[in-house]
C-alpha cells in the first residue's frame, strides 16, 4: 500500500477514495479500497490506497485520538509511505473539536514536522482564501453550516478555529504563494515557523500544485481535494501499477435511507418524493418504540421496484426540538441503530442496491452491511456526483452502496444513483 487515509466519517471516506481512484489524466489514479472501520487482518497486496473509515467526527477527543492512532498503525503495517487525515471540506467541528488533537497525535507518531491543513474542494464550492473557508462564495459561517446541529461552524477563519483545538501554533501559506506553483509553495512552507499550516486553494489547479509540493510529506490533512494531485507522484516514480477494479453494474431490489438534515438532502428528498414513495420517520415514535425496523421494512416491501425512500431529515428547528426533548446523543444512537438494523435486514432479504444520505447514517449502514456480508473491503465504482462513488461490497454476491454526505449531490441524486448502480456507468 502506498497511501493510507484515516477518514473521520464514512461519506468523507468514500469521497477521498473516489479522488484517489480517479486521479488526474494522463497519470490516472491508484487501486483504491475503502474499509468500514479498522480491519483486523492485512489488506490485499494489490491495494495501493487504503481508506479507513472511522466514526470519529463528533467523538470525544480521547476516543477520536485513540481510533486515529489505531488506524495509523494498521496502515503503517500495510507499508504506506504517505498518510492523510481526512475531515470534512467544511471543517465540521467545534471549538473543542478533535481535528487538532487527532492531527497532533498522528504528527507526533510519525515525527512529521510541517503538517498542512487544506479542506478545500473547489468542485463542490469549498475554497480557502487567506485562511478563510468559503462555501459557494459565502463565508462558512454564513453558508448554513452555522445551523448544523452537531458541529455549528460559526467562524470562517480556519486558522483561528484550528488554533482553538490545537496546542501547536498555526500558520498560513496564502494564495499569493500557491498561484506561483509547487516550488513557491514548498519555499513558503519552509519559511513558515509554525508546525501546523493552513493552505489556501481556490481551484483544482491550486490543489494539483499542492499535491506536487507535498510529494514527500509524511502527513497531510484536509478534505478529499488535497488528494487530487497525490496519485501522480507515485505513478511518476513507477511505484503504482495504475488501474482499478471494474464495476459492471448490480441489479436487484433497492432502497434509500436518509438521515441527513442538510438543506441539500432535504431538497433531494423533495425532488424524489414527486415521483417515488417516501416515508417520513417519526423520531418521537422511534424514541418510544412505536417506529421500528419492521416499520421501515414494511414500507420498503410495499413498494418494490419504485425506489422507495425512508428519511428522518428535518429542519434545524425540528431537529433542535427533538434533541431538546430526548437528548442529542440519545436521538443519534436510536436513529443510527434503526438505520443499521434496517440495512442489515435488507441485505438478508437480498436487496442489492442501497443509497444512504448523511455521514452518521452512512457509517452505521456501511458497518452493518460489511458485517452482514463478511467483507471488510469496499471497491470503487463509477462516480455518481462529485465526491460520491458507487461502492461494491462482497465478492460472491456483491451489493452496491452509495454513501452521500449531506451537502453533496444534485437534486435528482437518489434516482440517478440507483440507475448508475444498475447500469454500471
mmCIF file of C-alpha atoms in Angstrom:
data_model
loop_
_atom_site.group_PDB
_atom_site.id
_atom_site.type_symbol
_atom_site.label_atom_id
_atom_site.label_comp_id
_atom_site.label_asym_id
_atom_site.label_seq_id
_atom_site.Cartn_x
_atom_site.Cartn_y
_atom_site.Cartn_z
ATOM 1 C CA UNK A 1 0.000 0.000 0.000
ATOM 2 C CA UNK A 2 1.279 3.462 -0.925
ATOM 3 C CA UNK A 3 -1.159 5.956 0.574
ATOM 4 C CA UNK A 4 -3.083 5.416 3.804
ATOM 5 C CA UNK A 5 -6.085 7.573 4.670
ATOM 6 C CA UNK A 6 -7.740 7.992 8.063
ATOM 7 C CA UNK A 7 -11.211 9.438 7.468
ATOM 8 C CA UNK A 8 -13.363 10.736 10.310
ATOM 9 C CA UNK A 9 -16.634 9.579 8.737
ATOM 10 C CA UNK A 10 -17.887 7.179 6.092
ATOM 11 C CA UNK A 11 -19.134 9.566 3.418
ATOM 12 C CA UNK A 12 -15.883 11.503 3.625
ATOM 13 C CA UNK A 13 -14.008 8.239 3.227
ATOM 14 C CA UNK A 14 -15.939 7.442 0.041
ATOM 15 C CA UNK A 15 -15.236 10.949 -1.212
ATOM 16 C CA UNK A 16 -11.453 10.722 -0.870
ATOM 17 C CA UNK A 17 -11.367 7.093 -2.029
ATOM 18 C CA UNK A 18 -13.070 8.287 -5.198
ATOM 19 C CA UNK A 19 -10.481 11.056 -5.621
ATOM 20 C CA UNK A 20 -7.548 8.661 -5.231
ATOM 21 C CA UNK A 21 -9.064 6.090 -7.574
ATOM 22 C CA UNK A 22 -9.673 8.672 -10.324
ATOM 23 C CA UNK A 23 -6.502 10.736 -10.057
ATOM 24 C CA UNK A 24 -5.904 13.077 -12.972
ATOM 25 C CA UNK A 25 -5.003 12.402 -16.577
ATOM 26 C CA UNK A 26 -2.697 11.297 -18.026
ATOM 27 C CA UNK A 27 -1.355 9.536 -14.957
ATOM 28 C CA UNK A 28 -4.677 8.264 -13.593
ATOM 29 C CA UNK A 29 -5.364 7.009 -10.091
ATOM 30 C CA UNK A 30 -4.457 4.250 -7.668
ATOM 31 C CA UNK A 31 -6.038 0.883 -6.901
ATOM 32 C CA UNK A 32 -8.176 2.006 -4.000
ATOM 33 C CA UNK A 33 -10.296 0.295 -1.351
ATOM 34 C CA UNK A 34 -12.398 1.634 1.497
ATOM 35 C CA UNK A 35 -12.610 -0.157 4.834
ATOM 36 C CA UNK A 36 -15.553 0.305 7.246
ATOM 37 C CA UNK A 37 -13.604 0.546 10.478
ATOM 38 C CA UNK A 38 -10.097 -0.691 11.262
ATOM 39 C CA UNK A 39 -9.538 -4.165 9.790
ATOM 40 C CA UNK A 40 -8.137 -6.918 11.973
ATOM 41 C CA UNK A 41 -6.463 -8.671 9.027
ATOM 42 C CA UNK A 42 -3.952 -7.489 6.403
ATOM 43 C CA UNK A 43 -5.193 -5.809 3.235
ATOM 44 C CA UNK A 44 -4.941 -7.335 -0.223
ATOM 45 C CA UNK A 45 -1.440 -6.606 -1.537
ATOM 46 C CA UNK A 46 -2.889 -5.265 -4.806
ATOM 47 C CA UNK A 47 -4.432 -2.284 -2.973
ATOM 48 C CA UNK A 48 -2.374 0.878 -3.460
ATOM 49 C CA UNK A 49 -4.509 3.339 -1.489
ATOM 50 C CA UNK A 50 -6.419 2.243 1.591
ATOM 51 C CA UNK A 51 -9.066 4.426 3.220
ATOM 52 C CA UNK A 52 -10.040 3.542 6.781
ATOM 53 C CA UNK A 53 -13.492 4.870 7.625
ATOM 54 C CA UNK A 54 -13.898 5.888 11.257
ATOM 55 C CA UNK A 55 -16.893 7.348 13.014
ATOM 56 C CA UNK A 56 -14.964 9.933 14.970
ATOM 57 C CA UNK A 57 -16.075 13.337 13.669
ATOM 58 C CA UNK A 58 -18.142 14.129 16.755
ATOM 59 C CA UNK A 59 -16.462 11.650 19.102
ATOM 60 C CA UNK A 60 -14.826 12.804 22.354
ATOM 61 C CA UNK A 61 -11.222 13.870 21.853
ATOM 62 C CA UNK A 62 -9.646 10.908 23.685
ATOM 63 C CA UNK A 63 -11.713 8.402 21.711
ATOM 64 C CA UNK A 64 -11.002 10.084 18.371
ATOM 65 C CA UNK A 65 -7.266 10.221 19.081
ATOM 66 C CA UNK A 66 -7.168 6.560 20.103
ATOM 67 C CA UNK A 67 -9.062 5.471 16.992
ATOM 68 C CA UNK A 68 -6.884 7.624 14.753
ATOM 69 C CA UNK A 69 -3.681 6.126 16.152
ATOM 70 C CA UNK A 70 -5.007 2.581 15.802
ATOM 71 C CA UNK A 71 -5.884 3.259 12.175
ATOM 72 C CA UNK A 72 -2.481 4.825 11.552
ATOM 73 C CA UNK A 73 -0.659 1.821 12.989
ATOM 74 C CA UNK A 74 -2.669 -0.605 10.844
ATOM 75 C CA UNK A 75 -1.896 1.458 7.747
ATOM 76 C CA UNK A 76 1.785 1.588 8.669
ATOM 77 C CA UNK A 77 1.736 -2.205 8.899
ATOM 78 C CA UNK A 78 0.450 -2.289 5.305
ATOM 79 C CA UNK A 79 3.579 -0.428 4.188
ATOM 80 C CA UNK A 80 2.057 3.000 3.482
ATOM 81 C CA UNK A 81 4.533 5.718 2.549
ATOM 82 C CA UNK A 82 2.222 8.719 2.935
ATOM 83 C CA UNK A 83 -0.708 9.363 5.253
ATOM 84 C CA UNK A 84 -3.752 11.612 5.038
ATOM 85 C CA UNK A 85 -6.083 12.601 7.855
ATOM 86 C CA UNK A 86 -9.338 13.333 6.041
ATOM 87 C CA UNK A 87 -12.078 15.522 7.556
ATOM 88 C CA UNK A 88 -14.980 17.402 6.014
ATOM 89 C CA UNK A 89 -14.435 20.109 3.403
ATOM 90 C CA UNK A 90 -16.425 22.409 5.701
ATOM 91 C CA UNK A 91 -14.071 21.594 8.614
ATOM 92 C CA UNK A 92 -17.001 20.252 10.660
ATOM 93 C CA UNK A 93 -16.015 20.523 14.333
ATOM 94 C CA UNK A 94 -16.422 22.793 17.329
ATOM 95 C CA UNK A 95 -14.000 24.936 19.308
ATOM 96 C CA UNK A 96 -13.336 21.841 21.413
ATOM 97 C CA UNK A 97 -13.383 19.562 18.368
ATOM 98 C CA UNK A 98 -10.961 16.740 17.720
ATOM 99 C CA UNK A 99 -9.375 17.720 14.382
ATOM 100 C CA UNK A 100 -6.473 19.484 16.112
ATOM 101 C CA UNK A 101 -5.814 16.803 18.769
ATOM 102 C CA UNK A 102 -6.013 13.929 16.263
ATOM 103 C CA UNK A 103 -3.650 15.709 13.875
ATOM 104 C CA UNK A 104 -1.202 16.370 16.718
ATOM 105 C CA UNK A 105 -1.261 12.717 17.764
ATOM 106 C CA UNK A 106 -0.696 11.499 14.208
ATOM 107 C CA UNK A 107 2.083 14.043 13.603
ATOM 108 C CA UNK A 108 3.862 13.049 16.801
ATOM 109 C CA UNK A 109 3.568 9.344 15.996
ATOM 110 C CA UNK A 110 5.098 9.917 12.554
ATOM 111 C CA UNK A 111 7.554 12.633 13.563
ATOM 112 C CA UNK A 112 6.068 14.926 10.909
ATOM 113 C CA UNK A 113 7.452 18.463 11.065
ATOM 114 C CA UNK A 114 5.187 20.554 8.809
ATOM 115 C CA UNK A 115 1.557 19.491 8.546
ATOM 116 C CA UNK A 116 -0.749 21.146 6.014
ATOM 117 C CA UNK A 117 -4.479 21.632 6.644
ATOM 118 C CA UNK A 118 -6.409 22.162 3.423
ATOM 119 C CA UNK A 119 -10.124 21.273 3.422
ATOM 120 C CA UNK A 120 -10.695 22.965 0.031
ATOM 121 C CA UNK A 121 -12.826 21.153 -2.572
ATOM 122 C CA UNK A 122 -13.465 23.707 -5.354
ATOM 123 C CA UNK A 123 -15.542 21.246 -7.431
ATOM 124 C CA UNK A 124 -18.238 21.441 -4.745
ATOM 125 C CA UNK A 125 -17.693 25.139 -3.980
ATOM 126 C CA UNK A 126 -15.380 24.841 -0.960
ATOM 127 C CA UNK A 127 -12.454 27.243 -1.267
ATOM 128 C CA UNK A 128 -9.898 28.753 1.115
ATOM 129 C CA UNK A 129 -8.694 32.319 0.666
ATOM 130 C CA UNK A 130 -6.257 33.875 3.136
ATOM 131 C CA UNK A 131 -7.218 31.224 5.660
ATOM 132 C CA UNK A 132 -10.968 31.776 5.356
ATOM 133 C CA UNK A 133 -13.239 28.954 4.197
ATOM 134 C CA UNK A 134 -15.981 29.748 1.692
ATOM 135 C CA UNK A 135 -18.916 27.592 0.561
ATOM 136 C CA UNK A 136 -20.250 28.527 -2.871
ATOM 137 C CA UNK A 137 -18.861 32.028 -2.459
ATOM 138 C CA UNK A 138 -20.259 32.570 1.029
ATOM 139 C CA UNK A 139 -18.235 32.680 4.207
ATOM 140 C CA UNK A 140 -18.545 29.360 6.028
ATOM 141 C CA UNK A 141 -20.400 30.906 8.966
ATOM 142 C CA UNK A 142 -22.950 32.470 6.574
ATOM 143 C CA UNK A 143 -23.445 29.387 4.367
ATOM 144 C CA UNK A 144 -25.918 27.475 6.500
ATOM 145 C CA UNK A 145 -23.185 25.497 8.247
ATOM 146 C CA UNK A 146 -23.713 27.704 11.293
ATOM 147 C CA UNK A 147 -27.017 25.834 11.775
ATOM 148 C CA UNK A 148 -25.539 22.308 11.818
ATOM 149 C CA UNK A 149 -26.921 20.538 14.920
ATOM 150 C CA UNK A 150 -23.699 18.750 15.942
ATOM 151 C CA UNK A 151 -20.941 20.941 14.514
ATOM 152 C CA UNK A 152 -22.195 24.508 14.018
ATOM 153 C CA UNK A 153 -19.454 26.413 12.176
ATOM 154 C CA UNK A 154 -19.637 29.987 13.446
ATOM 155 C CA UNK A 155 -16.247 31.249 12.233
ATOM 156 C CA UNK A 156 -14.862 31.103 8.676
ATOM 157 C CA UNK A 157 -11.272 31.746 9.810
ATOM 158 C CA UNK A 158 -9.951 28.174 9.774
ATOM 159 C CA UNK A 159 -6.596 29.255 11.151
ATOM 160 C CA UNK A 160 -8.304 30.667 14.217
ATOM 161 C CA UNK A 161 -10.743 27.734 14.513
ATOM 162 C CA UNK A 162 -7.914 25.169 14.429
ATOM 163 C CA UNK A 163 -5.942 27.168 16.970
ATOM 164 C CA UNK A 164 -8.807 26.756 19.455
ATOM 165 C CA UNK A 165 -8.304 22.990 19.222
ATOM 166 C CA UNK A 166 -4.544 22.600 18.851
ATOM 167 C CA UNK A 167 -1.571 23.095 21.132
ATOM 168 C CA UNK A 168 0.643 23.644 18.083
ATOM 169 C CA UNK A 169 0.829 27.152 16.625
ATOM 170 C CA UNK A 170 -0.990 27.544 13.303
ATOM 171 C CA UNK A 171 0.474 29.372 10.299
ATOM 172 C CA UNK A 172 -0.642 30.031 6.719
ATOM 173 C CA UNK A 173 0.586 29.570 3.164
ATOM 174 C CA UNK A 174 -1.565 32.070 1.314
ATOM 175 C CA UNK A 175 -2.929 32.133 -2.190
ATOM 176 C CA UNK A 176 -0.143 34.550 -3.155
ATOM 177 C CA UNK A 177 2.378 31.707 -2.967
ATOM 178 C CA UNK A 178 0.017 28.956 -4.111
ATOM 179 C CA UNK A 179 -0.724 30.531 -7.503
ATOM 180 C CA UNK A 180 3.015 30.646 -8.229
ATOM 181 C CA UNK A 181 3.195 26.854 -8.258
ATOM 182 C CA UNK A 182 4.731 23.901 -6.369
ATOM 183 C CA UNK A 183 8.210 25.362 -5.853
ATOM 184 C CA UNK A 184 6.792 28.567 -4.383
ATOM 185 C CA UNK A 185 4.543 26.534 -2.089
ATOM 186 C CA UNK A 186 7.477 24.393 -0.922
ATOM 187 C CA UNK A 187 9.544 27.522 -0.247
ATOM 188 C CA UNK A 188 6.696 29.149 1.667
ATOM 189 C CA UNK A 189 6.271 26.005 3.768
ATOM 190 C CA UNK A 190 9.951 26.015 4.676
ATOM 191 C CA UNK A 191 9.722 29.668 5.686
ATOM 192 C CA UNK A 192 6.671 29.240 7.925
ATOM 193 C CA UNK A 193 7.674 28.942 11.575
ATOM 194 C CA UNK A 194 4.549 27.133 12.721
ATOM 195 C CA UNK A 195 4.260 23.326 12.608
ATOM 196 C CA UNK A 196 0.594 23.390 11.511
ATOM 197 C CA UNK A 197 -0.127 25.306 8.324
ATOM 198 C CA UNK A 198 -3.422 26.277 6.682
ATOM 199 C CA UNK A 199 -3.140 26.003 2.893
ATOM 200 C CA UNK A 200 -5.121 28.313 0.619
ATOM 201 C CA UNK A 201 -6.709 26.852 -2.527
ATOM 202 C CA UNK A 202 -9.419 28.265 -4.773
ATOM 203 C CA UNK A 203 -9.144 25.962 -7.818
ATOM 204 C CA UNK A 204 -8.227 22.417 -8.817
ATOM 205 C CA UNK A 205 -5.009 23.827 -10.280
ATOM 206 C CA UNK A 206 -4.110 25.034 -6.780
ATOM 207 C CA UNK A 207 -4.748 21.560 -5.378
ATOM 208 C CA UNK A 208 -2.575 19.974 -8.058
ATOM 209 C CA UNK A 209 0.208 22.390 -7.159
ATOM 210 C CA UNK A 210 -0.182 21.423 -3.513
ATOM 211 C CA UNK A 211 -0.050 17.732 -4.482
ATOM 212 C CA UNK A 212 3.319 18.163 -6.181
ATOM 213 C CA UNK A 213 4.674 20.333 -3.380
ATOM 214 C CA UNK A 214 3.679 17.669 -0.823
ATOM 215 C CA UNK A 215 5.109 14.673 -2.696
ATOM 216 C CA UNK A 216 7.467 13.877 0.189
ATOM 217 C CA UNK A 217 5.186 14.871 3.088
ATOM 218 C CA UNK A 218 4.620 12.175 5.676
ATOM 219 C CA UNK A 219 1.282 13.537 6.883
ATOM 220 C CA UNK A 220 -1.265 15.712 5.104
ATOM 221 C CA UNK A 221 -4.687 16.736 6.392
ATOM 222 C CA UNK A 222 -7.731 18.099 4.621
ATOM 223 C CA UNK A 223 -10.770 17.342 2.528
ATOM 224 C CA UNK A 224 -10.726 14.978 -0.410
ATOM 225 C CA UNK A 225 -9.460 17.720 -2.715
ATOM 226 C CA UNK A 226 -5.996 17.684 -1.165
ATOM 227 C CA UNK A 227 -5.556 14.137 -2.531
ATOM 228 C CA UNK A 228 -6.217 15.197 -6.136
ATOM 229 C CA UNK A 229 -2.576 15.529 -7.139
ATOM 230 C CA UNK A 230 -1.052 12.803 -4.961
ATOM 231 C CA UNK A 231 -1.522 9.644 -7.097
ATOM 232 C CA UNK A 232 0.571 11.002 -9.963
ATOM 233 C CA UNK A 233 3.561 11.349 -7.631
ATOM 234 C CA UNK A 234 3.605 7.569 -7.209
ATOM 235 C CA UNK A 235 2.810 6.868 -10.866
ATOM 236 C CA UNK A 236 5.741 9.037 -11.964
ATOM 237 C CA UNK A 237 8.030 7.168 -9.584
ATOM 238 C CA UNK A 238 6.753 3.888 -11.069
ATOM 239 C CA UNK A 239 5.570 2.850 -7.600
ATOM 240 C CA UNK A 240 1.993 2.386 -8.812
ATOM 241 C CA UNK A 241 0.730 -0.214 -11.287
ATOM 242 C CA UNK A 242 -2.249 2.069 -12.027
ATOM 243 C CA UNK A 243 -5.767 0.949 -12.775
ATOM 244 C CA UNK A 244 -8.522 -0.329 -10.510
ATOM 245 C CA UNK A 245 -11.378 -2.732 -10.156
ATOM 246 C CA UNK A 246 -14.020 -2.950 -12.868
ATOM 247 C CA UNK A 247 -17.638 -2.277 -11.906
ATOM 248 C CA UNK A 248 -20.143 -3.736 -14.370
ATOM 249 C CA UNK A 249 -23.385 -2.920 -12.568
ATOM 250 C CA UNK A 250 -25.585 -4.608 -9.978
ATOM 251 C CA UNK A 251 -29.319 -5.095 -10.468
ATOM 252 C CA UNK A 252 -31.923 -6.081 -7.906
ATOM 253 C CA UNK A 253 -34.161 -4.668 -5.168
ATOM 254 C CA UNK A 254 -33.270 -1.159 -3.988
ATOM 255 C CA UNK A 255 -33.896 1.104 -1.008
ATOM 256 C CA UNK A 256 -32.874 4.608 0.055
ATOM 257 C CA UNK A 257 -32.146 5.682 3.650
ATOM 258 C CA UNK A 258 -31.640 9.356 4.518
ATOM 259 C CA UNK A 259 -30.571 10.584 7.934
ATOM 260 C CA UNK A 260 -29.047 13.920 6.962
ATOM 261 C CA UNK A 261 -30.737 17.189 7.915
ATOM 262 C CA UNK A 262 -28.753 19.328 5.488
ATOM 263 C CA UNK A 263 -30.544 21.651 3.117
ATOM 264 C CA UNK A 264 -29.208 19.739 0.106
ATOM 265 C CA UNK A 265 -30.536 16.401 1.312
ATOM 266 C CA UNK A 266 -33.916 17.852 2.247
ATOM 267 C CA UNK A 267 -34.151 19.302 -1.255
ATOM 268 C CA UNK A 268 -33.236 15.938 -2.764
ATOM 269 C CA UNK A 269 -35.955 14.259 -0.708
ATOM 270 C CA UNK A 270 -38.494 16.783 -2.002
ATOM 271 C CA UNK A 271 -37.470 16.081 -5.609
ATOM 272 C CA UNK A 272 -37.584 12.309 -5.115
ATOM 273 C CA UNK A 273 -40.998 12.472 -3.425
ATOM 274 C CA UNK A 274 -42.582 13.930 -6.559
ATOM 275 C CA UNK A 275 -42.370 10.586 -8.381
ATOM 276 C CA UNK A 276 -41.401 7.959 -5.799
ATOM 277 C CA UNK A 277 -42.822 6.684 -2.491
ATOM 278 C CA UNK A 278 -41.294 8.247 0.621
ATOM 279 C CA UNK A 279 -41.699 7.584 4.330
ATOM 280 C CA UNK A 280 -41.056 10.279 6.934
ATOM 281 C CA UNK A 281 -39.701 8.605 10.053
ATOM 282 C CA UNK A 282 -41.398 9.912 13.181
ATOM 283 C CA UNK A 283 -38.443 10.429 15.523
ATOM 284 C CA UNK A 284 -40.531 10.623 18.732
ATOM 285 C CA UNK A 285 -42.069 7.341 17.541
ATOM 286 C CA UNK A 286 -38.598 5.864 17.222
ATOM 287 C CA UNK A 287 -37.735 7.018 20.730
ATOM 288 C CA UNK A 288 -40.908 5.499 22.171
ATOM 289 C CA UNK A 289 -40.504 2.229 20.273
ATOM 290 C CA UNK A 290 -43.592 2.704 18.098
ATOM 291 C CA UNK A 291 -41.459 3.038 14.939
ATOM 292 C CA UNK A 292 -39.128 0.069 14.490
ATOM 293 C CA UNK A 293 -37.012 -1.706 11.916
ATOM 294 C CA UNK A 294 -40.080 -3.685 10.908
ATOM 295 C CA UNK A 295 -41.926 -0.431 10.230
ATOM 296 C CA UNK A 296 -39.322 0.540 7.643
ATOM 297 C CA UNK A 297 -39.126 -2.959 6.165
ATOM 298 C CA UNK A 298 -42.896 -2.998 5.709
ATOM 299 C CA UNK A 299 -42.680 0.316 3.838
ATOM 300 C CA UNK A 300 -39.903 -0.875 1.524
ATOM 301 C CA UNK A 301 -41.568 -4.207 0.782
ATOM 302 C CA UNK A 302 -44.850 -2.452 -0.017
ATOM 303 C CA UNK A 303 -43.134 -0.510 -2.831
ATOM 304 C CA UNK A 304 -40.899 -2.949 -4.756
ATOM 305 C CA UNK A 305 -39.247 -1.537 -7.841
ATOM 306 C CA UNK A 306 -40.306 2.045 -7.020
ATOM 307 C CA UNK A 307 -37.068 3.383 -5.456
ATOM 308 C CA UNK A 308 -38.666 3.872 -2.015
ATOM 309 C CA UNK A 309 -37.031 6.320 0.394
ATOM 310 C CA UNK A 310 -37.266 6.437 4.210
ATOM 311 C CA UNK A 311 -35.922 9.553 5.900
ATOM 312 C CA UNK A 312 -35.522 11.167 9.293
ATOM 313 C CA UNK A 313 -34.431 14.541 7.905
ATOM 314 C CA UNK A 314 -35.916 17.714 9.359
ATOM 315 C CA UNK A 315 -35.414 21.464 9.503
ATOM 316 C CA UNK A 316 -32.938 22.938 12.015
ATOM 317 C CA UNK A 317 -35.862 23.962 14.257
ATOM 318 C CA UNK A 318 -37.364 20.459 14.118
ATOM 319 C CA UNK A 319 -34.012 18.893 14.975
ATOM 320 C CA UNK A 320 -33.448 21.222 17.926
ATOM 321 C CA UNK A 321 -36.935 20.494 19.258
ATOM 322 C CA UNK A 322 -36.458 16.722 19.156
ATOM 323 C CA UNK A 323 -32.971 16.921 20.645
ATOM 324 C CA UNK A 324 -34.282 19.183 23.389
ATOM 325 C CA UNK A 325 -36.987 16.665 24.232
ATOM 326 C CA UNK A 326 -34.936 13.457 24.173
ATOM 327 C CA UNK A 327 -31.272 14.494 24.217
ATOM 328 C CA UNK A 328 -28.885 14.813 21.282
ATOM 329 C CA UNK A 329 -26.870 11.641 21.920
ATOM 330 C CA UNK A 330 -29.913 9.506 22.648
ATOM 331 C CA UNK A 331 -31.606 10.541 19.398
ATOM 332 C CA UNK A 332 -28.437 9.945 17.353
ATOM 333 C CA UNK A 333 -27.899 6.499 18.847
ATOM 334 C CA UNK A 334 -31.505 5.410 18.290
ATOM 335 C CA UNK A 335 -31.527 6.555 14.668
ATOM 336 C CA UNK A 336 -28.126 5.023 13.908
ATOM 337 C CA UNK A 337 -29.306 1.694 15.300
ATOM 338 C CA UNK A 338 -32.568 1.914 13.370
ATOM 339 C CA UNK A 339 -30.809 2.536 10.051
ATOM 340 C CA UNK A 340 -28.127 -0.094 10.720
ATOM 341 C CA UNK A 341 -30.645 -2.765 11.695
ATOM 342 C CA UNK A 342 -32.811 -1.929 8.680
ATOM 343 C CA UNK A 343 -29.854 -2.172 6.299
ATOM 344 C CA UNK A 344 -28.791 -5.484 7.816
ATOM 345 C CA UNK A 345 -32.288 -6.902 7.303
ATOM 346 C CA UNK A 346 -32.459 -5.556 3.751
ATOM 347 C CA UNK A 347 -29.235 -7.388 2.903
ATOM 348 C CA UNK A 348 -30.650 -10.580 4.409
ATOM 349 C CA UNK A 349 -33.714 -10.090 2.202
ATOM 350 C CA UNK A 350 -31.461 -9.916 -0.886
ATOM 351 C CA UNK A 351 -31.685 -6.176 -1.523
ATOM 352 C CA UNK A 352 -28.830 -5.349 -3.907
ATOM 353 C CA UNK A 353 -28.730 -1.541 -4.051
ATOM 354 C CA UNK A 354 -28.693 0.802 -1.070
ATOM 355 C CA UNK A 355 -28.346 4.589 -1.249
ATOM 356 C CA UNK A 356 -27.599 6.365 2.028
ATOM 357 C CA UNK A 357 -27.515 10.081 2.867
ATOM 358 C CA UNK A 358 -25.747 11.555 5.895
ATOM 359 C CA UNK A 359 -22.368 10.882 7.451
ATOM 360 C CA UNK A 360 -23.548 9.282 10.682
ATOM 361 C CA UNK A 361 -26.237 7.281 8.894
ATOM 362 C CA UNK A 362 -23.745 6.100 6.270
ATOM 363 C CA UNK A 363 -21.330 4.977 8.948
ATOM 364 C CA UNK A 364 -23.944 2.886 10.686
ATOM 365 C CA UNK A 365 -25.226 1.357 7.438
ATOM 366 C CA UNK A 366 -21.809 0.640 5.905
ATOM 367 C CA UNK A 367 -20.631 -1.176 9.001
ATOM 368 C CA UNK A 368 -23.826 -3.232 9.214
ATOM 369 C CA UNK A 369 -23.646 -4.209 5.532
ATOM 370 C CA UNK A 370 -19.965 -5.094 5.735
ATOM 371 C CA UNK A 371 -20.568 -7.301 8.763
ATOM 372 C CA UNK A 372 -23.586 -8.947 7.146
ATOM 373 C CA UNK A 373 -21.563 -9.842 4.058
ATOM 374 C CA UNK A 374 -18.356 -10.661 5.915
ATOM 375 C CA UNK A 375 -16.395 -8.321 3.655
ATOM 376 C CA UNK A 376 -14.132 -5.621 5.161
ATOM 377 C CA UNK A 377 -13.097 -4.006 1.856
ATOM 378 C CA UNK A 378 -15.287 -1.913 -0.436
ATOM 379 C CA UNK A 379 -14.160 -1.469 -4.029
ATOM 380 C CA UNK A 380 -14.731 1.713 -6.025
ATOM 381 C CA UNK A 381 -17.138 2.007 -8.930
ATOM 382 C CA UNK A 382 -18.159 4.991 -11.084
ATOM 383 C CA UNK A 383 -18.697 8.486 -9.686
ATOM 384 C CA UNK A 384 -22.366 9.446 -9.315
ATOM 385 C CA UNK A 385 -21.749 13.087 -8.442
ATOM 386 C CA UNK A 386 -18.562 14.890 -7.368
ATOM 387 C CA UNK A 387 -17.287 13.149 -4.250
ATOM 388 C CA UNK A 388 -19.814 10.289 -4.291
ATOM 389 C CA UNK A 389 -18.821 6.991 -5.942
ATOM 390 C CA UNK A 390 -20.653 3.706 -6.205
ATOM 391 C CA UNK A 391 -19.165 1.179 -3.783
ATOM 392 C CA UNK A 392 -19.243 -2.586 -4.264
ATOM 393 C CA UNK A 393 -19.318 -4.751 -1.129
ATOM 394 C CA UNK A 394 -18.880 -8.518 -1.088
ATOM 395 C CA UNK A 395 -17.220 -10.883 -3.564
ATOM 396 C CA UNK A 396 -19.534 -13.760 -4.436
ATOM 397 C CA UNK A 397 -22.835 -11.869 -4.351
ATOM 398 C CA UNK A 398 -21.908 -8.181 -4.063
ATOM 399 C CA UNK A 399 -24.271 -5.337 -3.347
ATOM 400 C CA UNK A 400 -23.929 -1.716 -4.447
ATOM 401 C CA UNK A 401 -23.738 1.116 -1.918
ATOM 402 C CA UNK A 402 -23.711 4.886 -2.302
ATOM 403 C CA UNK A 403 -22.769 6.872 0.796
ATOM 404 C CA UNK A 404 -23.617 10.541 0.326
ATOM 405 C CA UNK A 405 -22.515 13.391 2.550
ATOM 406 C CA UNK A 406 -25.482 15.531 3.500
ATOM 407 C CA UNK A 407 -24.472 18.535 1.407
ATOM 408 C CA UNK A 408 -23.370 16.619 -1.706
ATOM 409 C CA UNK A 409 -25.228 15.598 -4.838
ATOM 410 C CA UNK A 410 -27.508 17.073 -7.496
ATOM 411 C CA UNK A 411 -31.254 17.492 -6.804
ATOM 412 C CA UNK A 412 -32.105 14.162 -8.507
ATOM 413 C CA UNK A 413 -29.254 12.290 -6.827
ATOM 414 C CA UNK A 414 -31.255 9.395 -5.389
ATOM 415 C CA UNK A 415 -32.834 8.194 -8.629
ATOM 416 C CA UNK A 416 -29.645 8.688 -10.630
ATOM 417 C CA UNK A 417 -27.603 6.763 -8.062
ATOM 418 C CA UNK A 418 -29.851 3.731 -8.325
ATOM 419 C CA UNK A 419 -29.778 3.901 -12.115
ATOM 420 C CA UNK A 420 -25.972 4.073 -12.229
ATOM 421 C CA UNK A 421 -25.655 1.182 -9.784
ATOM 422 C CA UNK A 422 -27.644 -0.980 -12.178
ATOM 423 C CA UNK A 423 -26.130 0.245 -15.443
ATOM 424 C CA UNK A 424 -22.548 0.286 -14.167
ATOM 425 C CA UNK A 425 -21.836 3.706 -15.646
#
